[in-house]
CSV table of C-alpha atoms in Angstrom, one decimal:
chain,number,residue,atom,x,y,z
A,5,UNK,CA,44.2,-141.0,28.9
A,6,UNK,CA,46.9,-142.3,31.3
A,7,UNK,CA,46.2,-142.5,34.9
A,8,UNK,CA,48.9,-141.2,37.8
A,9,UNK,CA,49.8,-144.8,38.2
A,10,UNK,CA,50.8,-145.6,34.6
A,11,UNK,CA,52.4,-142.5,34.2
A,12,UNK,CA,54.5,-143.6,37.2
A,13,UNK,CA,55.2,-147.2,35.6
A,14,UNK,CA,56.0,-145.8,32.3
A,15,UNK,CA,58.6,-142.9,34.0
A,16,UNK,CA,60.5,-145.6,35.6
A,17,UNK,CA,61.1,-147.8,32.4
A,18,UNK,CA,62.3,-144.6,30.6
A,19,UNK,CA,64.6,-144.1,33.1
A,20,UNK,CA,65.7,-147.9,33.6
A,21,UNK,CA,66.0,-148.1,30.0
A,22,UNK,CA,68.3,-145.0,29.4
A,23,UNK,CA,70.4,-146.0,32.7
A,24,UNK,CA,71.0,-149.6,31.2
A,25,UNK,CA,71.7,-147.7,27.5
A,26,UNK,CA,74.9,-145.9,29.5
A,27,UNK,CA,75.7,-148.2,32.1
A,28,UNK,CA,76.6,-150.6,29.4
A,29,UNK,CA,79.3,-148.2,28.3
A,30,UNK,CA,80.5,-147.2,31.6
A,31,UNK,CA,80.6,-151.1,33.3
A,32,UNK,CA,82.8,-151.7,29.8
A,33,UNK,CA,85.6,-154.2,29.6
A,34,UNK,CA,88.3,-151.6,30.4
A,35,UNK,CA,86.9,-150.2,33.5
A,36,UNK,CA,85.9,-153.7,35.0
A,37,UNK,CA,88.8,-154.3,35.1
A,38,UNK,CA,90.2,-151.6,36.8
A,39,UNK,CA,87.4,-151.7,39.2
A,40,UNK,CA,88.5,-155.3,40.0
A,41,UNK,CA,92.0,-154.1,40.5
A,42,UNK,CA,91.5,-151.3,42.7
A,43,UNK,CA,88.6,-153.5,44.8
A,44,UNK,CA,91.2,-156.1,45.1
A,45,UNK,CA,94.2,-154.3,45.8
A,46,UNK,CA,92.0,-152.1,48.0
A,47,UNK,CA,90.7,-154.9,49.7
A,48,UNK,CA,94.6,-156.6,50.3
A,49,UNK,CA,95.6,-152.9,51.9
A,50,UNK,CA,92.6,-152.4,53.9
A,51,UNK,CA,93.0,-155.8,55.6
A,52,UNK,CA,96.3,-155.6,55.9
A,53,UNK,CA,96.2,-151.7,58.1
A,54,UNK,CA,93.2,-153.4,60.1
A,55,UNK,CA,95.4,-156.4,61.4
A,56,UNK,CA,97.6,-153.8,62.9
A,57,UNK,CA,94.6,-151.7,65.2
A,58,UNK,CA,93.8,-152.5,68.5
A,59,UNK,CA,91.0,-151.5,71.1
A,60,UNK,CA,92.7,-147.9,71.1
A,61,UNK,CA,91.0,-147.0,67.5
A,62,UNK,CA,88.1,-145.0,67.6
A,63,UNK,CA,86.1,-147.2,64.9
A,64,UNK,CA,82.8,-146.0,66.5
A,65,UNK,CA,83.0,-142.5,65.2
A,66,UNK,CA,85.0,-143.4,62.0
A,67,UNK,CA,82.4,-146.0,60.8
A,68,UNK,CA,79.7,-143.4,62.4
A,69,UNK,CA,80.9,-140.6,60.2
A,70,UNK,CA,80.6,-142.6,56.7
A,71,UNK,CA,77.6,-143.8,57.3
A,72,UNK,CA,76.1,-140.6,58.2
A,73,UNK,CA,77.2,-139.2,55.2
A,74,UNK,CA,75.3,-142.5,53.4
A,75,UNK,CA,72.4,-141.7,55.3
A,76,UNK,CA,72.2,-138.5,55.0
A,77,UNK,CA,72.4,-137.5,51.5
A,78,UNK,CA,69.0,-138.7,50.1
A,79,UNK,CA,68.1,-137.2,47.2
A,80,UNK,CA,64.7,-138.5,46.4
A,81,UNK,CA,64.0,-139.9,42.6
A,82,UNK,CA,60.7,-138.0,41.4
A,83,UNK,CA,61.8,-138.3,37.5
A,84,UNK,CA,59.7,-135.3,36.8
A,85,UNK,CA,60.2,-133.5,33.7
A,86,UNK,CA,60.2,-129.5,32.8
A,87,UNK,CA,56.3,-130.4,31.1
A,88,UNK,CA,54.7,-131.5,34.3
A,89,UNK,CA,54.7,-127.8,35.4
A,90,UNK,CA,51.7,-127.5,33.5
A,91,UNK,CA,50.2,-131.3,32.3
A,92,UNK,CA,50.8,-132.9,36.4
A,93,UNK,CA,50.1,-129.6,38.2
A,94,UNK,CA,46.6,-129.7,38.0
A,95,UNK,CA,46.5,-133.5,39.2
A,96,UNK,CA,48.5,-132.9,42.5
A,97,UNK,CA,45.8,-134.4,44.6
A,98,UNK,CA,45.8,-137.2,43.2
A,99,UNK,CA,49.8,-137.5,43.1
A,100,UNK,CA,50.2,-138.9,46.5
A,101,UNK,CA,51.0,-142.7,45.1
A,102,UNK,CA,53.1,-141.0,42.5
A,103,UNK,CA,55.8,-139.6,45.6
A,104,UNK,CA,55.1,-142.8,47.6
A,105,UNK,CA,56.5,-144.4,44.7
A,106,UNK,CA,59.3,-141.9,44.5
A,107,UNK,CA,60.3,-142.6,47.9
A,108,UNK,CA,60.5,-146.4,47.5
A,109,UNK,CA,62.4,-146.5,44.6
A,110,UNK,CA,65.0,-144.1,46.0
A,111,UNK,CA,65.2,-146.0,48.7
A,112,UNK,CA,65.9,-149.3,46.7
A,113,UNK,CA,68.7,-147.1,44.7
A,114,UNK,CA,70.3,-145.9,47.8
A,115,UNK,CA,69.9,-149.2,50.3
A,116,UNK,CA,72.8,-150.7,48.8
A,117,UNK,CA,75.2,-147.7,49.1
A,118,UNK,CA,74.8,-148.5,53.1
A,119,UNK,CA,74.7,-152.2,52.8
A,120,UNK,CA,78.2,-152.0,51.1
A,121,UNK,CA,79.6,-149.3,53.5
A,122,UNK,CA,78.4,-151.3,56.4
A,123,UNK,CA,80.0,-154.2,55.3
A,124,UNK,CA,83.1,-152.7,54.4
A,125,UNK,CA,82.8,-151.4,57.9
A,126,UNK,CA,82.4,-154.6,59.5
A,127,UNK,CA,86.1,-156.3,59.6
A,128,UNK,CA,86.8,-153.1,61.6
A,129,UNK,CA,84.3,-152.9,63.7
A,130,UNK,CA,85.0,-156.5,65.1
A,131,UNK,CA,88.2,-156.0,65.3
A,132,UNK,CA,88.9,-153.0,67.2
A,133,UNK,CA,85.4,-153.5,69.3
A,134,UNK,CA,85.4,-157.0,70.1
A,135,UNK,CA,81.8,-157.4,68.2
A,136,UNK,CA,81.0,-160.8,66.1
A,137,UNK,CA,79.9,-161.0,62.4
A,138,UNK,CA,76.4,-162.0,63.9
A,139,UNK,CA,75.9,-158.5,64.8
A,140,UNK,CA,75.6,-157.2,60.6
A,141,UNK,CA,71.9,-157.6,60.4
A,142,UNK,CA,70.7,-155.9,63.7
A,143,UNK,CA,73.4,-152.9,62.6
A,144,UNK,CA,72.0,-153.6,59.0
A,145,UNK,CA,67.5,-153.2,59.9
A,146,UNK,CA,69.0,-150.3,62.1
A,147,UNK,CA,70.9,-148.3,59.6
A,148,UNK,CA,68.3,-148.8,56.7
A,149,UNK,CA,65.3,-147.7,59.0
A,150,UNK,CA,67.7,-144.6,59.4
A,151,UNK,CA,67.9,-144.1,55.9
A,152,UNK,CA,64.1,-144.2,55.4
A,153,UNK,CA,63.7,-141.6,57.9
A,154,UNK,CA,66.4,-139.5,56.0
A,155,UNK,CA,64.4,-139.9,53.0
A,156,UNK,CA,61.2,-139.0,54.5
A,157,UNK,CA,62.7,-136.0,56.6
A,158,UNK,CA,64.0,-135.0,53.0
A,159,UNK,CA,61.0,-135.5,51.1
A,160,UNK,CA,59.0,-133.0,54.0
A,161,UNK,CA,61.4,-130.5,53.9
A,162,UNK,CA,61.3,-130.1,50.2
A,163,UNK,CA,57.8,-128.1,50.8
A,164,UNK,CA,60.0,-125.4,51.5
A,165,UNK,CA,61.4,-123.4,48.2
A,166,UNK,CA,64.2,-121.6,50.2
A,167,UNK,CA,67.3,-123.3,50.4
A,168,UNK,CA,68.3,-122.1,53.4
A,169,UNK,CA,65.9,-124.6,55.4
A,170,UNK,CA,67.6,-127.2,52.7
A,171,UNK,CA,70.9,-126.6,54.5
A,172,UNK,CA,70.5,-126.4,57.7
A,173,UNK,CA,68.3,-129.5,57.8
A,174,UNK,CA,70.8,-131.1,55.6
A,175,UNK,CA,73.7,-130.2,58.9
A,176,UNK,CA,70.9,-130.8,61.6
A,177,UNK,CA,70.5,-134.2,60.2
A,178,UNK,CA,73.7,-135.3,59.8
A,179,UNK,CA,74.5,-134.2,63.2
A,180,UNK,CA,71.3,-136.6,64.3
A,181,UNK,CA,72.7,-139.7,62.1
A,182,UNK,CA,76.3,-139.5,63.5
A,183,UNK,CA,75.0,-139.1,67.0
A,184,UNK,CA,72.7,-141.8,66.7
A,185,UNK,CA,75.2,-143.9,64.6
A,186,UNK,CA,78.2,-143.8,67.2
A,187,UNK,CA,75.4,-144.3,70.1
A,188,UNK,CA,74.9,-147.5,68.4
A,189,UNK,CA,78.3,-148.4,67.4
A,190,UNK,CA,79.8,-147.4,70.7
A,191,UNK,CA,77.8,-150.3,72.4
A,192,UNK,CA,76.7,-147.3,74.5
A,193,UNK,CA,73.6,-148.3,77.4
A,194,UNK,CA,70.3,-149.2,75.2
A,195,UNK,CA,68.5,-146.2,76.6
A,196,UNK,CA,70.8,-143.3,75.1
A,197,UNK,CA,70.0,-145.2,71.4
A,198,UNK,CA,66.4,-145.0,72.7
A,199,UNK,CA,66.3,-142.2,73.2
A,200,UNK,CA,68.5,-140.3,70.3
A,201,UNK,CA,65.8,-142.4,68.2
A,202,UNK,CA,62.9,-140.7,70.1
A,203,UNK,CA,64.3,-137.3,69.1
A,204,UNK,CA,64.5,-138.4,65.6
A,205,UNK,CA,61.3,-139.6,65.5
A,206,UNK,CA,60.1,-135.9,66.9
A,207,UNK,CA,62.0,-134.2,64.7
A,208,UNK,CA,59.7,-135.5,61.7
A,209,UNK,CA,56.2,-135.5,63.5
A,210,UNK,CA,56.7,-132.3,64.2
A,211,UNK,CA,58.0,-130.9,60.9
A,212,UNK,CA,55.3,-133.3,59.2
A,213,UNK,CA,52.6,-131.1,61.3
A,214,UNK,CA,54.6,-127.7,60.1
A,215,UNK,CA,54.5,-128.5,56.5
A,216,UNK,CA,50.9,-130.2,56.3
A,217,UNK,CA,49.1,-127.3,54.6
A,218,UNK,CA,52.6,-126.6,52.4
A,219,UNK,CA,51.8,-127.4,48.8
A,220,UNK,CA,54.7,-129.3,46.6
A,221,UNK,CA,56.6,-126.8,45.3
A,222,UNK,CA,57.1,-128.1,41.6
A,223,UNK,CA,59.3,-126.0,39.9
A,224,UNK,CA,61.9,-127.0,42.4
A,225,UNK,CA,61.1,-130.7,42.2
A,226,UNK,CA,62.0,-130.4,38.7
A,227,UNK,CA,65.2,-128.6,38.8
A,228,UNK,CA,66.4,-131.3,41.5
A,229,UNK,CA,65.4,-134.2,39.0
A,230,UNK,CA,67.0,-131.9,36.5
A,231,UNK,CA,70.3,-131.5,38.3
A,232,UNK,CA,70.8,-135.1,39.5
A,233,UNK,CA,70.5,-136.2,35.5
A,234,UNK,CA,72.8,-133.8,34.2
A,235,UNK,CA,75.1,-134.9,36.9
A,236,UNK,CA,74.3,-138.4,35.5
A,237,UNK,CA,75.2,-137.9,32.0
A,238,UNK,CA,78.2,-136.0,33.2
A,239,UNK,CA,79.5,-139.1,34.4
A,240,UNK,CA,78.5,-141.0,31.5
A,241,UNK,CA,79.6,-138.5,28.8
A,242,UNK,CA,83.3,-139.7,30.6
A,243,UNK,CA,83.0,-143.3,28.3
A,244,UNK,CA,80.7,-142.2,25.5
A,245,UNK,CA,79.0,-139.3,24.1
A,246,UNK,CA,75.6,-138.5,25.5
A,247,UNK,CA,74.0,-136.4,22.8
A,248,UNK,CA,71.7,-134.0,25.2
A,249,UNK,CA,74.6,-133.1,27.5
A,250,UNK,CA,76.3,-129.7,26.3
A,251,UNK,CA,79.7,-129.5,27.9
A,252,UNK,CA,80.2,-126.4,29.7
A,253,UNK,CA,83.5,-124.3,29.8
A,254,UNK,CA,85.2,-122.5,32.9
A,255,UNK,CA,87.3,-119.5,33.0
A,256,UNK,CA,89.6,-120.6,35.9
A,257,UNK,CA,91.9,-118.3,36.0
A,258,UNK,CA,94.2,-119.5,38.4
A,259,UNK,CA,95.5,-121.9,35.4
A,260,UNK,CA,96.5,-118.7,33.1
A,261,UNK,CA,100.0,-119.3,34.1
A,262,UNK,CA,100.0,-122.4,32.2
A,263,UNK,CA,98.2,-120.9,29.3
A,264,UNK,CA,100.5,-118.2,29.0
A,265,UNK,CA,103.9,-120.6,28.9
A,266,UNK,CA,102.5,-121.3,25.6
A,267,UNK,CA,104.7,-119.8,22.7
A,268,UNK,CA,103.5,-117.3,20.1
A,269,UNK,CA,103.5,-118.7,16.5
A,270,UNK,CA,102.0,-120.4,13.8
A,271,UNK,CA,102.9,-123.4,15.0
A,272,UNK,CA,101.4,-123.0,18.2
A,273,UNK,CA,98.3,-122.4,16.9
A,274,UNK,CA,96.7,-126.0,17.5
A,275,UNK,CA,98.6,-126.5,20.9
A,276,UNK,CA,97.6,-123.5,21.9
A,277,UNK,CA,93.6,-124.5,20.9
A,278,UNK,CA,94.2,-128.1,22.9
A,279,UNK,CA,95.6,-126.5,26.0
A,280,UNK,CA,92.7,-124.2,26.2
A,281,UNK,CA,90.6,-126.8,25.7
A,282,UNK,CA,91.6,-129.2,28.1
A,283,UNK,CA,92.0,-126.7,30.7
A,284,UNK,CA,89.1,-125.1,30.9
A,285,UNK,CA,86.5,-127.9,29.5
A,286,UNK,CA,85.1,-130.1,32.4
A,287,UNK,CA,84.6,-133.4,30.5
A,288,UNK,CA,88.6,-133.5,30.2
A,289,UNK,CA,90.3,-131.1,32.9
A,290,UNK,CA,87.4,-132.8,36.0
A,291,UNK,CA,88.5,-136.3,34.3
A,292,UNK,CA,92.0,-135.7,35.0
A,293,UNK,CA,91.4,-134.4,38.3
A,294,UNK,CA,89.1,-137.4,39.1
A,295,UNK,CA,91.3,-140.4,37.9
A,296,UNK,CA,94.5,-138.6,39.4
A,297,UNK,CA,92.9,-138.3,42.8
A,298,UNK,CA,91.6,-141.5,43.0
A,299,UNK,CA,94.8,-143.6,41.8
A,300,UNK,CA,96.8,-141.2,44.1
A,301,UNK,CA,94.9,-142.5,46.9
A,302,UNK,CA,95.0,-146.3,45.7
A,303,UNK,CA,99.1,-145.8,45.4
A,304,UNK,CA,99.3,-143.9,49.4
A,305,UNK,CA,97.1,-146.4,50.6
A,306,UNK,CA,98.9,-149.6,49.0
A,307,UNK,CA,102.5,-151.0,50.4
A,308,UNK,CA,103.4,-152.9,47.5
A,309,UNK,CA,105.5,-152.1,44.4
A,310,UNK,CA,103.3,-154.0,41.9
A,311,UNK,CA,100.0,-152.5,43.0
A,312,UNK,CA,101.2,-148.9,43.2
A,313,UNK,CA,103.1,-149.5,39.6
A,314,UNK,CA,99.7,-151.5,37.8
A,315,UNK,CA,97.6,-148.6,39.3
A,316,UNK,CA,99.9,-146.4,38.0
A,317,UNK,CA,99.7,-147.7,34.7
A,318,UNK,CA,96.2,-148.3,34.8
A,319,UNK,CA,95.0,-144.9,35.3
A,320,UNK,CA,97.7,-143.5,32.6
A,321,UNK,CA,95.5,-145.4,30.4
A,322,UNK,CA,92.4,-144.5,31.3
A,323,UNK,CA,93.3,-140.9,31.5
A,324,UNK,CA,94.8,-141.5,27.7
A,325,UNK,CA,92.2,-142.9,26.1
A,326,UNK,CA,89.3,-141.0,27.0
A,327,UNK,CA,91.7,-137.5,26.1
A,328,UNK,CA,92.0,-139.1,22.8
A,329,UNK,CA,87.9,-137.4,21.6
A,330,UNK,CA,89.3,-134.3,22.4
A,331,UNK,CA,90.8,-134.2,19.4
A,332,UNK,CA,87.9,-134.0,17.3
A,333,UNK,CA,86.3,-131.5,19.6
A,334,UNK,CA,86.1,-128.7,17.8
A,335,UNK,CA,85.9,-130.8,14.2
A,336,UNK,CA,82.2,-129.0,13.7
A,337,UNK,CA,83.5,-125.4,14.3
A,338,UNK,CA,83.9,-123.9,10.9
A,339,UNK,CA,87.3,-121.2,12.5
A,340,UNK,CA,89.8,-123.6,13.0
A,341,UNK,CA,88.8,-124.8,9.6
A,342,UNK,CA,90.3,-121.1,8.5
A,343,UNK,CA,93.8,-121.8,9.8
A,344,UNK,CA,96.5,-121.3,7.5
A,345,UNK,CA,97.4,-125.2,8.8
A,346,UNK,CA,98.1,-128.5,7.6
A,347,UNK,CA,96.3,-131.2,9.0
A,348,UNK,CA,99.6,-132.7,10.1
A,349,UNK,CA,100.2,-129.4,12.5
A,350,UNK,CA,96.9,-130.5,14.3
A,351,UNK,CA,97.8,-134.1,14.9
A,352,UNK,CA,101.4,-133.1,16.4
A,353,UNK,CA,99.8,-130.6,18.4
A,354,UNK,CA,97.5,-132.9,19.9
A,355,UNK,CA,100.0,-135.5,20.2
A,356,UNK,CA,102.3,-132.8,22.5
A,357,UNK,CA,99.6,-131.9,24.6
A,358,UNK,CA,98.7,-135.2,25.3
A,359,UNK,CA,102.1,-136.0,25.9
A,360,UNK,CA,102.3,-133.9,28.8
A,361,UNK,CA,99.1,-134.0,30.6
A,362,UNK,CA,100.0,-137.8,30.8
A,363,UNK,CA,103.6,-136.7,31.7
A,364,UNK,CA,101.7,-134.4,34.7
A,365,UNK,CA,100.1,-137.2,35.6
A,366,UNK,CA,102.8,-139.5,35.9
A,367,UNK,CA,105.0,-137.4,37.8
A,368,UNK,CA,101.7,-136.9,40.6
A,369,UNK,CA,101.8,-140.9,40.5
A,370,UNK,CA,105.6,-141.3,41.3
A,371,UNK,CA,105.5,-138.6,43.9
A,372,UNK,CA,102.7,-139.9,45.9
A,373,UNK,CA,104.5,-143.6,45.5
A,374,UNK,CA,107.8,-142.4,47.5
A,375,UNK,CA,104.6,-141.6,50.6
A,376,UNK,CA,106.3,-143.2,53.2
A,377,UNK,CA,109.7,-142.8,52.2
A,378,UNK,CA,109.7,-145.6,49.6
A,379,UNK,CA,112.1,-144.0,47.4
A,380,UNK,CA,112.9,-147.3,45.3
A,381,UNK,CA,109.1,-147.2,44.5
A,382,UNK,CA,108.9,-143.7,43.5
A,383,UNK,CA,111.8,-144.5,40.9
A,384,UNK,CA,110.2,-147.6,39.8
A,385,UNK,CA,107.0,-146.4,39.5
A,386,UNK,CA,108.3,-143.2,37.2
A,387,UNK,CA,110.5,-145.6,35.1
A,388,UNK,CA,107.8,-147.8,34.3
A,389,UNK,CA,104.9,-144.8,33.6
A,390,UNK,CA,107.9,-143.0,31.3
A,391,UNK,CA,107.8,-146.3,29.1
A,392,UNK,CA,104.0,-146.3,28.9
A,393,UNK,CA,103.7,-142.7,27.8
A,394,UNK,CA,106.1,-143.5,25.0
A,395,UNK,CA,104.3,-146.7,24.3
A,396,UNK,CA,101.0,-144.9,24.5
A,397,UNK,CA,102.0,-142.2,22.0
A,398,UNK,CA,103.7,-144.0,19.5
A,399,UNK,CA,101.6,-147.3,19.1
A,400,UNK,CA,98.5,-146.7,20.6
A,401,UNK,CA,97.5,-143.1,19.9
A,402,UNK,CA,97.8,-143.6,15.7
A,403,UNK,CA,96.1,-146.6,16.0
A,404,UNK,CA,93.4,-144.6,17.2
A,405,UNK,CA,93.4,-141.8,15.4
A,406,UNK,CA,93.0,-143.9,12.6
A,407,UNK,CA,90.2,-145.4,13.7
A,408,UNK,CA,88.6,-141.8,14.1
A,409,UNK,CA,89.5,-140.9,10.7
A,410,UNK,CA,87.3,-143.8,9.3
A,411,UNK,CA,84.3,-143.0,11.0
């Protein structure tokens, strides 16, 4: 029989081993490369707006209020399952290694979230402040002792089952971080960080006393372990199909309008299917949203024609290809089967639907490039996307589909 120990060691390679299984899918060839793009042309922009800040820019809050929000949300890794409700239960005294564990793993997950954020931070903060590189590591043991204290703070309150302590010590702590953050990025006297830490530090001991004779309330561990790998495989079901993850369908309403544009008709029996589909199905509607958003942001924050253009172009293709499963969606389903259709109806239909949620897209991307009043660039940018849809559609997308119809 396995002890707590090996039971902890053999949770943790499952989980290594399935998050290598999809990470392999999602760090694929095509968004490497965008992530080197948008990390380089990123990196260009940001330098660029820092050489133009002075002494004037608050940096102390700004870098105070993105770490916080690092710090602050630590979700601790427990990797239970819905089975340890009965099989673990009965072992909780002898658990205590097992959430030690927990805790130190999540803290090696999370650590370099901060490291990158503070580093990012750095160029600003020695600009604007007038501190040296030298000062990264003090900054660095100082913000990671704060994000062990998050995750401790957050592993106590958890002995409560109401959520409403969840949320307001979720708030009370982020009001701690930032205060203590902009203490100690504001090169404020020693004794204010002092004592800012001395509150934080009673702030625990005292809820650690509070929740002493509080048992682990397990059916909410589990849910929380539940909810953080759906979210997981939501991101992952993005670049591949992850078999356990059911998609799930929302009414939103406020799209109708769309919905009911569609003409009545044989022939708009497909389109109509796709539309519906897209809309109201998260893995494609939220994966719109998502890759609009953040090339939208990459274009407003970028100055130069070529970055906002390959961006641009980029994300159209991103967005394309991982439409292009959508078109076997409902393959299994034995009603669309009973159409009175040819198969050809159902390609076409696709093909128009894709056609113009690219189209959507690409008009987002040339509006947000004109930010600025860069008109040129918002002409540009629209040219060049308008040649990519075709290009996408006529070459790429039957390529494709081929390659679907083998398999």
């Amino acid at each position: 029989m396995k002890n707590v120990h090996d039971i902890w060691k053999d949770r943790l390679q499952d989980y290594n081993k399935e998050l290598q299984k999809y990470l392999r899918y999602i760090f694929n060839g095509h968004l490497m490369f965008v992530i080197i793009f948008a990390v380089g042309g990123g990196g260009f922009a940001y330098s660029n707006w820092i050489q133009t800040l002075d002494s004037s820019f608050p940096s102390a809050i700004v870098i105070a209020a993105v770490l916080a929000v690092a710090a602050t949300m630590s979700p601790v890794y427990t990797y239970l399952k819905e089975a340890d409700k009965v099989y673990l239960t009965p072992l909780e005294g002898q658990m205590k290694q097992y959430f030690v564990n927990a805790l130190v793993t999540s803290f090696m997950f999370q650590a370099y979230i901060v490291v990158v954020l503070l580093a990012v931070a750095m160029p600003l903060y020695v600009q604007t402040a007038g501190a040296t590189f030298g000062d990264f590591f003090l900054l660095l043991i100082a913000v990671l002792a704060l994000k062990i204290w998050n995750l401790v703070m957050r592993w106590t309150i958890l002995r409560y089952q109401e959520s409403f302590y969840h949320y307001i010590d979720t708030g009370f702590r982020f009001v701690l971080n930032l205060a203590f953050l902009w203490a100690l990025f504001a090169q404020v006297p020693t004794w204010v960080v002092v004592a800012i830490a001395a509150i934080l530090a009673g702030y625990l001991i005292a809820f650690r006393i509070i929740t002493v004779e509080k048992t682990l309330k397990w059916e909410l561990l589990i849910d929380l372990e539940t909810l953080r790998l759906h979210r997981f495989y939501r991101f992952a079901n993005l670049f591949t199909d992850v078999p356990h993850l059911k998609g799930q369908a929302k009414r939103r309403k406020w799209l109708d309008p769309i919905l009911d544009r569609s003409k009545y008709g044989q022939s708009m029996s497909y389109y109509y299917l796709y539309v519906r589909t897209f809309l109201r199905s998260d893995e494609y509607f939220g994966l719109w949203v998502r890759l609009t958003i953040i090339a939208s942001v990459i274009i407003i924050g970028s100055g130069v024609i070529w970055i906002k253009i390959g961006t641009a172009l980029l994300f159209l293709y991103l967005t394309g290809f991982q439409l292009i499963p959508m078109m076997k969606k409902h393959e299994l389903k034995i009603w669309p089967d009973l159409y009175p259709l040819s198969s050809s109806m159902k390609a076409d239909a696709f093909r128009k639907v894709l056609v113009n949620t690219l189209a959507a897209q690409a008009a987002v991307f040339s509006v947000v490039s004109i930010w600025g009043g860069a008109w040129l660039d918002g002409l540009l940018t629209a040219g060049a996307a308008v040649l990519f849809v075709v290009a996408f559609v006529s070459v790429y997308l039957p390529a494709q589909v081929k390659k679907m119809q083998v398999l």
